[in-house]
Amino acid sequence: MGFFSKRPEIDHAEQDRQLERDTREAGLRFREIRDRISNGTATREDKRIFNATRTRAGRIK
């Protein structure tokens, strides 16, 4: 940002750490849902999330 900018300075290292944390958490949740689907204890919401991530996986990178 410029010298007179009113925006706060961006901490890129913190953003990278947050992205890593979120990615790790999302992977953990997805594995839990996949396990519940495989052993038959999944809720309707679990199936909805699982199907949404599988159909969008090819388009979102």
mmCIF file of C-alpha atoms in Angstrom:
data_model
loop_
_atom_site.group_PDB
_atom_site.id
_atom_site.type_symbol
_atom_site.label_atom_id
_atom_site.label_comp_id
_atom_site.label_asym_id
_atom_site.label_seq_id
_atom_site.Cartn_x
_atom_site.Cartn_y
_atom_site.Cartn_z
ATOM 1 C CA MET A 1 0.000 0.000 0.000
ATOM 2 C CA GLY A 2 1.020 3.567 -0.502
ATOM 3 C CA PHE A 3 2.299 5.845 2.193
ATOM 4 C CA PHE A 4 -1.051 7.650 2.560
ATOM 5 C CA SER A 5 -3.270 4.586 2.210
ATOM 6 C CA LYS A 6 -5.929 4.056 4.874
ATOM 7 C CA ARG A 7 -5.965 0.298 4.403
ATOM 8 C CA PRO A 8 -4.193 -1.760 7.015
ATOM 9 C CA GLU A 9 -1.039 -3.476 5.881
ATOM 10 C CA ILE A 10 -1.520 -7.094 4.807
ATOM 11 C CA ASP A 11 0.363 -9.763 6.705
ATOM 12 C CA HIS A 12 0.961 -12.327 3.953
ATOM 13 C CA ALA A 13 2.569 -14.835 6.279
ATOM 14 C CA GLU A 14 -0.511 -14.813 8.536
ATOM 15 C CA GLN A 15 -2.794 -15.225 5.521
ATOM 16 C CA ASP A 16 -0.752 -18.250 4.403
ATOM 17 C CA ARG A 17 -0.944 -19.776 7.885
ATOM 18 C CA GLN A 18 -4.716 -19.228 7.994
ATOM 19 C CA LEU A 19 -5.125 -20.837 4.572
ATOM 20 C CA GLU A 20 -3.105 -23.867 5.693
ATOM 21 C CA ARG A 21 -5.212 -24.161 8.875
ATOM 22 C CA ASP A 22 -8.466 -23.927 6.930
ATOM 23 C CA THR A 23 -7.302 -26.473 4.354
ATOM 24 C CA ARG A 24 -6.269 -28.895 7.089
ATOM 25 C CA GLU A 25 -9.591 -28.452 8.889
ATOM 26 C CA ALA A 26 -11.605 -28.946 5.690
ATOM 27 C CA GLY A 27 -9.703 -32.143 4.892
ATOM 28 C CA LEU A 28 -10.350 -33.463 8.383
ATOM 29 C CA ARG A 29 -14.081 -32.714 8.115
ATOM 30 C CA PHE A 30 -14.256 -34.330 4.680
ATOM 31 C CA ARG A 31 -12.561 -37.502 5.956
ATOM 32 C CA GLU A 32 -14.977 -37.658 8.894
ATOM 33 C CA ILE A 33 -17.955 -37.325 6.537
ATOM 34 C CA ARG A 34 -16.526 -39.959 4.209
ATOM 35 C CA ASP A 35 -16.085 -42.354 7.135
ATOM 36 C CA ARG A 36 -19.659 -41.761 8.316
ATOM 37 C CA ILE A 37 -20.955 -42.431 4.802
ATOM 38 C CA SER A 38 -18.968 -45.649 4.531
ATOM 39 C CA ASN A 39 -20.221 -47.033 7.866
ATOM 40 C CA GLY A 40 -23.829 -45.883 7.295
ATOM 41 C CA THR A 41 -24.179 -43.241 10.027
ATOM 42 C CA ALA A 42 -24.160 -40.176 7.752
ATOM 43 C CA THR A 43 -26.863 -37.543 8.029
ATOM 44 C CA ARG A 44 -28.624 -35.936 5.106
ATOM 45 C CA GLU A 45 -26.399 -32.857 5.550
ATOM 46 C CA ASP A 46 -23.260 -35.049 5.412
ATOM 47 C CA LYS A 47 -24.383 -36.537 2.106
ATOM 48 C CA ARG A 48 -25.188 -33.083 0.723
ATOM 49 C CA ILE A 49 -21.721 -31.773 1.594
ATOM 50 C CA PHE A 50 -20.023 -34.904 0.275
ATOM 51 C CA ASN A 51 -21.836 -34.765 -3.062
ATOM 52 C CA ALA A 52 -21.208 -31.032 -3.472
ATOM 53 C CA THR A 53 -17.465 -31.414 -2.954
ATOM 54 C CA ARG A 54 -17.229 -34.344 -5.342
ATOM 55 C CA THR A 55 -19.080 -32.661 -8.216
ATOM 56 C CA ARG A 56 -17.195 -29.366 -7.865
ATOM 57 C CA ALA A 57 -13.772 -30.885 -7.340
ATOM 58 C CA GLY A 58 -12.918 -30.798 -11.039
ATOM 59 C CA ARG A 59 -13.824 -27.147 -11.539
ATOM 60 C CA ILE A 60 -12.490 -25.432 -8.422
ATOM 61 C CA LYS A 61 -8.746 -25.396 -7.971
#
